[in-house]
CSV table of C-alpha atoms and ligand atoms in Angstrom, one decimal:
chain,number,residue,atom,x,y,z
I,1,MET,CA,-21.3,-2.8,-43.2
I,2,LEU,CA,-20.2,1.0,-43.5
I,3,GLU,CA,-20.4,2.7,-46.5
I,4,ALA,CA,-18.7,5.7,-48.1
I,5,VAL,CA,-18.7,7.8,-51.3
I,6,MET,CA,-15.5,9.7,-52.7
I,7,LEU,CA,-15.9,12.7,-55.0
I,8,VAL,CA,-13.2,12.4,-57.5
I,9,GLY,CA,-15.1,13.4,-60.5
I,10,GLY,CA,-13.3,17.4,-60.5
I,11,LYS,CA,-10.9,18.3,-63.4
I,12,GLY,CA,-8.4,19.6,-61.4
I,13,THR,CA,-8.1,22.5,-63.6
I,14,ARG,CA,-5.5,24.4,-61.0
I,15,LEU,CA,-3.2,21.3,-61.2
I,16,ARG,CA,-2.7,22.0,-64.9
I,17,PRO,CA,-0.6,20.6,-66.6
I,18,LEU,CA,-0.5,17.8,-64.4
I,19,THR,CA,-4.2,16.8,-64.6
I,20,ILE,CA,-3.8,16.6,-68.5
I,21,SER,CA,-3.5,12.7,-68.3
I,22,VAL,CA,-4.0,12.0,-64.7
I,23,PRO,CA,-7.1,13.4,-62.8
I,24,LYS,CA,-6.1,15.0,-59.3
I,25,PRO,CA,-7.2,12.3,-57.1
I,26,MET,CA,-5.1,9.8,-59.0
I,27,LEU,CA,-1.8,12.0,-59.0
I,28,PRO,CA,0.9,10.4,-56.8
I,29,VAL,CA,1.9,11.6,-53.3
I,30,ALA,CA,4.5,10.0,-51.2
I,31,GLY,CA,4.5,7.4,-53.9
I,32,VAL,CA,0.8,6.4,-54.4
I,33,PRO,CA,-2.2,8.3,-55.5
I,34,VAL,CA,-4.2,10.4,-53.3
I,35,THR,CA,-7.3,8.2,-53.3
I,36,GLU,CA,-5.3,5.3,-51.8
I,37,HIS,CA,-4.4,7.4,-49.1
I,38,GLN,CA,-7.8,8.1,-48.5
I,39,VAL,CA,-9.0,4.4,-48.8
I,40,ALA,CA,-6.3,3.4,-46.7
I,41,ARG,CA,-7.7,5.8,-43.9
I,42,ALA,CA,-11.4,5.0,-44.5
I,43,LYS,CA,-10.7,1.1,-44.1
I,44,GLU,CA,-8.7,1.6,-41.1
I,45,ALA,CA,-11.7,3.4,-39.7
I,46,GLY,CA,-14.0,0.2,-40.3
I,47,VAL,CA,-15.4,1.1,-43.9
I,48,THR,CA,-16.8,-1.6,-45.6
I,49,ARG,CA,-17.4,-0.3,-49.2
I,50,ILE,CA,-16.3,2.6,-51.1
I,51,VAL,CA,-18.3,4.0,-54.4
I,52,LEU,CA,-16.2,6.6,-56.3
I,53,GLY,CA,-18.2,9.3,-58.0
I,54,THR,CA,-16.2,9.6,-61.4
I,55,SER,CA,-16.5,11.8,-64.5
I,56,TYR,CA,-13.3,13.6,-65.8
I,57,LYS,CA,-10.8,10.4,-66.8
I,58,ALA,CA,-13.2,7.8,-64.7
I,59,GLU,CA,-10.9,4.5,-66.1
I,60,VAL,CA,-8.0,5.6,-64.6
I,61,PHE,CA,-9.8,4.9,-61.1
I,62,SER,CA,-11.1,1.6,-61.9
I,63,ASP,CA,-8.0,0.3,-64.0
I,64,TYR,CA,-6.0,1.2,-60.8
I,65,PHE,CA,-8.5,-0.3,-58.0
I,66,GLY,CA,-10.5,-2.8,-59.6
I,67,ASP,CA,-13.3,-4.2,-57.5
I,68,GLY,CA,-10.8,-3.0,-54.6
I,69,ALA,CA,-9.9,-6.8,-53.5
I,70,ASP,CA,-6.2,-5.8,-53.3
I,71,PHE,CA,-6.9,-2.7,-50.9
I,72,GLY,CA,-9.2,-4.8,-48.8
I,73,ILE,CA,-12.0,-3.2,-49.0
I,74,ASP,CA,-15.3,-3.4,-51.6
I,75,MET,CA,-14.7,-0.7,-54.6
I,76,ARG,CA,-17.7,0.4,-56.7
I,77,TYR,CA,-17.7,3.0,-59.6
I,78,VAL,CA,-20.5,5.3,-60.9
I,79,VAL,CA,-19.7,7.5,-63.5
I,80,GLU,CA,-21.5,10.9,-64.6
I,81,ASP,CA,-21.5,11.3,-68.5
I,82,GLU,CA,-21.4,15.3,-67.9
I,83,PRO,CA,-20.2,16.3,-64.3
I,84,LEU,CA,-23.2,16.8,-62.2
I,85,GLY,CA,-21.5,18.8,-59.6
I,86,THR,CA,-21.0,17.9,-55.7
I,87,GLY,CA,-24.4,17.7,-55.2
I,88,GLY,CA,-25.4,15.6,-58.2
I,89,GLY,CA,-22.4,13.6,-57.7
I,90,ILE,CA,-23.5,12.2,-54.5
I,91,ARG,CA,-27.2,11.8,-55.6
I,92,ASN,CA,-25.8,10.1,-58.7
I,93,VAL,CA,-24.2,7.1,-56.7
I,94,ALA,CA,-27.3,6.2,-54.4
I,95,SER,CA,-28.3,3.2,-56.7
I,96,ALA,CA,-24.7,1.8,-55.8
I,97,LEU,CA,-25.4,2.0,-51.8
I,98,ASP,CA,-26.9,-0.6,-49.8
I,99,SER,CA,-27.1,1.4,-46.6
I,100,GLY,CA,-31.0,1.4,-45.3
I,101,PRO,CA,-32.6,4.8,-45.2
I,102,ASP,CA,-31.5,5.9,-41.6
I,103,ASP,CA,-28.1,4.5,-41.8
I,104,PRO,CA,-25.0,6.7,-41.8
I,105,VAL,CA,-23.1,7.1,-45.3
I,106,ILE,CA,-19.9,9.2,-45.3
I,107,ILE,CA,-18.8,11.4,-47.9
I,108,PHE,CA,-15.2,12.2,-48.8
I,109,ASN,CA,-14.2,15.1,-51.3
I,110,GLY,CA,-11.2,13.3,-53.2
I,111,ASP,CA,-8.8,15.7,-52.8
I,112,VAL,CA,-8.1,16.3,-49.2
I,113,LEU,CA,-5.5,14.9,-46.8
I,114,THR,CA,-6.2,14.7,-43.7
I,115,GLY,CA,-5.6,13.2,-39.9
I,116,LEU,CA,-9.5,13.3,-39.4
I,117,ASP,CA,-11.0,10.7,-36.6
I,118,ILE,CA,-13.2,9.5,-39.0
I,119,THR,CA,-15.0,7.3,-36.5
I,120,GLY,CA,-14.9,10.1,-34.3
I,121,LEU,CA,-17.2,11.8,-36.7
I,122,VAL,CA,-19.6,8.9,-37.2
I,123,GLN,CA,-20.1,8.9,-33.3
I,124,ALA,CA,-21.1,12.7,-33.4
I,125,TRP,CA,-23.8,12.4,-35.9
I,126,ARG,CA,-25.3,9.4,-34.0
I,127,ASP,CA,-24.9,10.7,-30.6
I,128,ALA,CA,-26.2,14.1,-31.9
I,129,ASP,CA,-29.4,12.1,-33.8
I,130,ALA,CA,-28.2,14.3,-36.7
I,131,ASP,CA,-28.9,14.5,-40.0
I,132,VAL,CA,-25.9,15.6,-41.7
I,133,ALA,CA,-22.7,15.7,-39.4
I,134,LEU,CA,-19.8,17.8,-41.2
I,135,TYR,CA,-16.1,17.7,-40.7
I,136,LEU,CA,-14.9,21.4,-40.0
I,137,THR,CA,-11.4,22.7,-39.7
I,138,ARG,CA,-9.7,26.3,-38.8
I,139,VAL,CA,-7.8,28.2,-41.2
I,140,GLU,CA,-5.9,31.3,-41.3
I,141,ASP,CA,-7.9,32.8,-44.6
I,142,PRO,CA,-11.1,30.8,-45.2
I,143,ARG,CA,-11.7,32.6,-48.8
I,144,ALA,CA,-11.0,29.7,-50.9
I,145,PHE,CA,-13.3,27.7,-49.2
I,146,GLY,CA,-16.8,26.8,-47.8
I,147,LEU,CA,-17.2,29.0,-44.4
I,148,VAL,CA,-19.5,26.9,-41.8
I,149,PRO,CA,-20.1,28.7,-38.3
I,150,THR,CA,-21.9,26.8,-35.7
I,151,ASP,CA,-23.7,27.8,-32.6
I,152,ASP,CA,-23.0,27.0,-28.8
I,153,ALA,CA,-24.6,23.5,-29.4
I,154,GLY,CA,-22.7,22.6,-32.3
I,155,GLN,CA,-25.6,23.4,-35.0
I,156,VAL,CA,-24.6,24.9,-38.4
I,157,THR,CA,-26.0,28.1,-38.6
I,158,ALA,CA,-25.0,28.9,-42.5
I,159,PHE,CA,-23.3,27.5,-45.3
I,160,LEU,CA,-21.2,30.3,-47.0
I,161,GLU,CA,-19.4,28.7,-50.4
I,162,LYS,CA,-16.2,30.8,-51.4
I,163,PRO,CA,-17.3,33.9,-50.0
I,164,GLU,CA,-16.8,37.6,-51.8
I,165,THR,CA,-17.3,40.1,-49.2
I,166,GLU,CA,-15.8,40.9,-46.1
I,167,ALA,CA,-19.3,40.9,-44.5
I,168,GLU,CA,-19.4,37.1,-45.5
I,169,ILE,CA,-16.6,36.1,-43.4
I,170,VAL,CA,-18.2,35.0,-40.3
I,171,THR,CA,-15.7,32.6,-39.3
I,172,ASP,CA,-12.2,30.7,-39.8
I,173,GLN,CA,-14.5,27.5,-39.5
I,174,ILE,CA,-14.0,25.7,-42.7
I,175,ASN,CA,-15.7,22.8,-44.4
I,176,ALA,CA,-13.0,20.4,-44.9
I,177,GLY,CA,-14.6,18.2,-47.2
I,178,CYS,CA,-16.0,15.1,-45.6
I,179,TYR,CA,-19.8,14.8,-44.2
I,180,VAL,CA,-21.8,12.1,-43.0
I,181,PHE,CA,-25.5,12.1,-44.6
I,182,LYS,CA,-28.4,10.5,-43.6
I,183,ARG,CA,-28.9,8.1,-46.6
I,184,SER,CA,-32.5,9.0,-46.9
I,185,LEU,CA,-31.0,12.7,-47.5
I,186,ILE,CA,-29.0,11.2,-50.6
I,187,ASP,CA,-31.9,10.2,-52.1
I,188,ALA,CA,-33.9,13.4,-51.3
I,189,ILE,CA,-31.2,15.5,-53.7
I,190,PRO,CA,-32.6,16.0,-57.2
I,191,ALA,CA,-31.3,13.3,-59.8
I,192,ASP,CA,-30.1,14.1,-63.5
I,193,ARG,CA,-29.3,17.9,-63.1
I,194,PRO,CA,-26.1,19.4,-61.7
I,195,VAL,CA,-26.5,20.3,-58.1
I,196,SER,CA,-23.8,22.1,-55.9
I,197,VAL,CA,-24.1,20.3,-52.1
I,198,GLU,CA,-22.3,23.5,-51.0
I,199,ARG,CA,-24.2,26.1,-52.9
I,200,GLU,CA,-27.9,24.2,-53.0
I,201,THR,CA,-28.3,20.9,-51.0
I,202,PHE,CA,-26.3,22.4,-47.3
I,203,PRO,CA,-28.3,25.7,-47.6
I,204,GLY,CA,-31.5,24.1,-48.0
I,205,LEU,CA,-31.2,21.5,-45.4
I,206,LEU,CA,-30.7,24.2,-42.8
I,207,GLU,CA,-33.8,26.2,-44.3
I,208,GLY,CA,-35.9,23.1,-43.8
I,209,GLY,CA,-34.8,23.0,-40.2
I,210,ALA,CA,-32.6,19.6,-40.4
I,211,LYS,CA,-30.0,19.1,-38.0
I,212,VAL,CA,-26.9,19.5,-39.4
I,213,ILE,CA,-24.2,19.7,-36.9
I,214,GLY,CA,-20.2,20.8,-37.0
I,215,TYR,CA,-17.8,18.4,-36.0
I,216,VAL,CA,-14.3,20.4,-35.7
I,217,ASP,CA,-11.1,18.4,-35.9
I,218,THR,CA,-7.8,20.6,-35.2
I,219,GLY,CA,-5.2,17.6,-36.7
I,220,TYR,CA,-3.7,17.7,-40.1
I,221,TRP,CA,-5.6,19.0,-43.0
I,222,LEU,CA,-5.0,20.4,-46.5
I,223,ASP,CA,-6.7,21.0,-49.7
I,224,LEU,CA,-4.6,19.6,-52.8
I,225,GLY,CA,-5.7,22.2,-55.1
I,226,THR,CA,-2.9,23.9,-56.2
I,227,PRO,CA,0.8,23.2,-56.9
I,228,LEU,CA,2.1,24.5,-53.7
I,229,ALA,CA,-0.4,22.5,-51.7
I,230,PHE,CA,0.3,19.1,-53.9
I,231,VAL,CA,4.2,19.6,-53.0
I,232,GLN,CA,3.3,20.3,-49.5
I,233,GLY,CA,0.9,17.4,-48.9
I,234,SER,CA,3.3,15.2,-50.5
I,235,LYS,CA,6.3,16.2,-48.2
I,236,ASP,CA,4.0,16.1,-45.0
I,237,LEU,CA,3.0,12.3,-46.1
I,238,VAL,CA,6.9,11.8,-46.6
I,239,LYS,CA,7.7,13.2,-43.3
I,240,GLY,CA,5.1,11.6,-41.5
I,241,ILE,CA,3.3,14.8,-40.7
I,242,ALA,CA,0.7,14.0,-42.6
I,243,PRO,CA,-0.8,10.5,-41.4
I,244,SER,CA,-1.6,7.9,-44.0
I,245,PRO,CA,-1.2,4.0,-43.3
I,246,ALA,CA,-0.3,3.8,-47.2
I,247,VAL,CA,3.1,5.5,-47.2
I,248,PRO,CA,5.4,2.5,-47.5
I,249,GLN,CA,8.2,4.2,-45.0
I,250,THR,CA,8.4,8.0,-43.7
I,251,GLY,CA,11.7,10.1,-43.4
I,252,GLU,CA,13.9,12.5,-45.2
I,253,ASN,CA,12.8,11.1,-48.7
I,254,LEU,CA,11.3,8.5,-50.2
I,255,ILE,CA,13.2,6.6,-53.3
I,256,LEU,CA,10.8,4.3,-54.8
I,257,ASN,CA,12.1,0.9,-56.2
I,258,GLY,CA,13.9,1.3,-59.6
I,259,ALA,CA,15.0,4.7,-58.9
I,260,ASP,CA,18.6,5.8,-59.2
I,261,VAL,CA,20.1,8.5,-57.0
I,262,ASP,CA,23.8,9.2,-57.8
I,263,PRO,CA,25.5,8.8,-54.0
I,264,THR,CA,27.2,12.5,-54.6
I,265,ALA,CA,23.5,13.8,-54.8
I,266,THR,CA,21.4,15.4,-51.8
I,267,VAL,CA,17.7,14.3,-51.9
I,268,GLY,CA,15.4,15.6,-48.9
I,269,ASP,CA,13.0,17.6,-47.0
I,270,GLY,CA,10.0,15.0,-47.9
I,271,THR,CA,11.2,14.5,-51.7
I,272,VAL,CA,9.8,11.7,-53.6
I,273,VAL,CA,11.9,9.8,-56.3
I,274,GLY,CA,9.7,7.9,-58.5
I,275,ALA,CA,10.1,4.5,-59.7
I,276,GLY,CA,12.8,4.7,-62.6
I,277,ALA,CA,13.8,8.1,-62.3
I,278,ARG,CA,17.3,9.4,-61.7
I,279,VAL,CA,19.3,11.9,-59.7
I,280,GLU,CA,22.8,12.4,-60.9
I,281,ALA,CA,25.8,13.4,-59.4
I,282,GLY,CA,26.0,16.7,-57.3
I,283,ALA,CA,22.4,17.4,-57.7
I,284,ASN,CA,20.4,18.9,-55.0
I,285,VAL,CA,16.4,17.9,-54.8
I,286,GLN,CA,14.6,19.1,-52.2
I,287,GLY,CA,10.8,19.1,-50.9
I,288,SER,CA,9.7,17.9,-54.1
I,289,VAL,CA,8.0,15.2,-56.3
I,290,LEU,CA,9.7,13.3,-59.2
I,291,PHE,CA,7.5,11.3,-61.1
I,292,ASP,CA,8.3,7.7,-62.5
I,293,ASP,CA,11.1,8.3,-65.1
I,294,ALA,CA,12.0,12.0,-64.4
I,295,VAL,CA,15.6,12.6,-64.8
I,296,ILE,CA,17.7,15.1,-62.7
I,297,GLY,CA,20.9,16.2,-64.7
I,298,SER,CA,24.1,16.7,-62.5
I,299,ASN,CA,24.0,19.7,-60.3
I,300,ALA,CA,20.7,21.0,-60.9
I,301,GLN,CA,18.8,22.7,-58.2
I,302,VAL,CA,15.2,21.6,-57.7
I,303,THR,CA,13.4,22.7,-54.7
I,304,ASP,CA,9.7,22.7,-53.9
I,305,SER,CA,9.1,21.8,-57.4
I,306,VAL,CA,6.9,18.6,-59.3
I,307,ILE,CA,8.6,17.0,-62.3
I,308,GLY,CA,6.2,15.1,-64.5
I,309,ARG,CA,6.5,11.4,-65.9
I,310,GLY,CA,9.3,10.8,-68.1
I,311,ALA,CA,10.4,14.9,-67.9
I,312,ARG,CA,14.1,15.8,-68.3
I,313,VAL,CA,16.0,18.8,-66.1
I,314,ALA,CA,19.4,19.3,-67.6
I,315,ASP,CA,22.7,19.9,-65.9
I,316,GLY,CA,22.9,22.9,-63.7
I,317,VAL,CA,19.4,24.1,-64.0
I,318,ARG,CA,17.6,25.6,-61.4
I,319,LEU,CA,13.9,25.3,-60.2
I,320,GLU,CA,11.8,26.6,-57.5
I,321,GLY,CA,8.4,26.3,-57.2
I,322,VAL,CA,7.6,25.1,-60.5
I,323,VAL,CA,5.6,22.5,-62.6
I,324,VAL,CA,7.3,20.5,-65.5
I,325,GLY,CA,4.8,18.6,-67.3
I,326,ASP,CA,5.2,15.0,-68.2
I,327,GLY,CA,8.0,14.0,-71.1
I,328,ALA,CA,9.1,18.1,-71.2
I,329,THR,CA,12.6,18.7,-71.3
I,330,ILE,CA,14.6,21.8,-69.6
I,331,GLU,CA,17.6,22.3,-71.0
I,332,ALA,CA,21.0,23.9,-69.8
I,333,GLY,CA,21.1,27.6,-68.5
I,334,ASN,CA,17.4,27.7,-67.4
I,335,GLU,CA,16.3,29.1,-64.0
I,336,LEU,CA,12.4,29.0,-63.4
I,337,LEU,CA,10.9,30.1,-60.3
I,338,ALA,CA,7.9,30.4,-58.5
I,339,GLY,CA,4.8,29.7,-60.5
I,340,ALA,CA,6.4,28.6,-63.7
I,341,ARG,CA,4.7,25.5,-65.3
I,342,VAL,CA,5.9,23.8,-68.3
I,343,PHE,CA,3.4,22.0,-70.4
I,344,PRO,CA,3.8,18.2,-71.2
I,345,ASP,CA,6.4,17.1,-74.0
I,346,VAL,CA,7.5,21.0,-74.4
I,347,THR,CA,11.4,21.7,-74.7
I,348,LEU,CA,12.8,24.8,-72.9
I,349,GLU,CA,15.9,25.2,-75.2
I,350,ALA,CA,19.1,26.2,-73.7
I,351,THR,CA,19.0,29.8,-73.0
I,352,SER,CA,19.4,32.3,-69.7
I,353,VAL,CA,15.4,33.2,-69.9
I,354,ARG,CA,14.2,33.7,-66.4
I,355,PHE,CA,10.6,33.2,-65.6
I,356,THR,CA,8.5,34.5,-62.8
I,357,SER,CA,5.0,34.5,-62.6
I,358,ASP,CA,1.8,34.3,-60.6
I,359,LYS,CA,2.2,32.1,-57.4
I,360,SER,CA,-1.2,30.1,-58.4
D,401,LIG,N1,-18.4,13.3,-59.1
D,401,LIG,C1,-18.1,14.7,-59.0
D,401,LIG,N2,-19.0,15.4,-59.8
D,401,LIG,N3,-17.2,14.9,-58.6
D,401,LIG,C2,-16.9,16.2,-58.5
D,401,LIG,C3,-17.5,17.1,-59.5
D,401,LIG,C4,-18.5,16.9,-60.1
D,401,LIG,O1,-19.0,17.3,-61.0
D,401,LIG,N4,-17.0,18.8,-59.3
D,401,LIG,C5,-16.0,18.5,-58.1
D,401,LIG,N5,-16.0,17.5,-57.9
D,401,LIG,C6,-15.1,16.6,-56.8
D,401,LIG,C7,-13.6,16.9,-56.8
D,401,LIG,O2,-12.7,15.9,-57.6
D,401,LIG,C8,-12.9,17.2,-55.5
D,401,LIG,O3,-12.7,15.8,-55.0
D,401,LIG,C9,-14.2,17.5,-54.8
D,401,LIG,O4,-15.6,17.2,-55.6
D,401,LIG,C10,-14.4,19.0,-54.2
D,401,LIG,O5,-14.2,19.9,-55.8
D,401,LIG,P1,-13.0,21.3,-55.5
D,401,LIG,O6,-13.2,21.6,-57.0
D,401,LIG,O7,-11.6,20.4,-55.4
D,401,LIG,O8,-13.7,22.0,-54.4
D,401,LIG,P2,-13.1,23.1,-53.9
D,401,LIG,O9,-11.9,22.6,-53.1
D,401,LIG,O10,-13.1,24.3,-54.7
D,401,LIG,O11,-14.0,23.0,-52.6
D,401,LIG,C11,-14.6,22.0,-51.9
D,401,LIG,O12,-13.7,21.8,-50.9
D,401,LIG,C12,-13.3,22.4,-49.9
D,401,LIG,C13,-12.4,21.5,-49.1
D,401,LIG,O13,-11.5,21.3,-49.6
D,401,LIG,C14,-16.0,22.9,-51.1
D,401,LIG,O14,-16.5,21.6,-50.8
D,401,LIG,C15,-15.9,23.6,-50.1
D,401,LIG,O15,-17.0,23.9,-49.2
D,401,LIG,C16,-14.3,23.1,-49.1
D,401,LIG,O16,-14.0,24.0,-48.1
D,402,LIG,MG1,-10.7,20.7,-53.6
């Protein structure tokens, strides 16, 4: 038996409006929810049970995965009435774990796509006889993450979550969002109050002299927290750059069953066309995610964008780096550029208004 916890309770604020109706980990990338890719990879690594620590829109997860039988893994759910934070979320699932006090339990952040060697991480934890092993990756700009410097022996020396001063940027090694905990340390996290594993638990363990080791894996890694990253992750899965056993088929595009793509349209660079979606004559869709039942009108040009469920993009419209909410309509003549977000069910009337806004 090998148990894992998946933290999926976050609000996904940076991905609004996509996360108004669907929690971030349940947004489809390459045709299936982010969580399903993670579940498939965990199963492949020998994980036999996953407990989801849920809060925001908890029922969306259990409706989809049920008891996990269809996914070949045992799935359980624990719901936080009020979000307890990452550490509180880990503590809160303890009642659903059967592991003994000295057994390893794997914790996954629910919004990262990785090529992590999960078995290697667990083995490193065993080999070092560690309390906690942290999966680390290297990034160019670490400021949006948890910085985790290690010494020559691989022992973690500090944990600096979202550093605010230059002086704190001591490494390009970041917390990549997966840990192995000795089960008893999960039980030791305070119950029934919010706890941040990054700001409280890890620094506390280091102060108390716990053996916390870093495991650097240089394979694929992406946090899907922003619209741009979300689109990137979907593209990479479709093109086979990000590994996942849950991608139905890799290639230049992924056209799901029941989608309708006109033979004169061009659909490439890892675009996903959702079930029931339509791409009309002469349209050019590159590097984008079309949710189910979305419609792209003839000669429209859509690049690096997310088009929500049932949204309609009229003939000739140009979108680049845009998020269109579920059920919204972009009428003819519009051109929206990087960072623009259209909220669900809004209609942008026929015009030549041009938006440019932030790129967040
Ligand atoms: N159950 C539960 N309860 N889950 C939560 C809660 C909560 O209150 N808050 C956040 N989560 C989940 C989110 O759904 C997500 O899967 C995960 O915990 C991490 O939360 P994010 O909000 O995505 O954090 P982040 O991306 O800013 O930073 C975290 O991930 C980085 C790597 O992607 C930190 O762990 C950083 O240290 C790390 O570098
Ligand atoms: Mg995140």
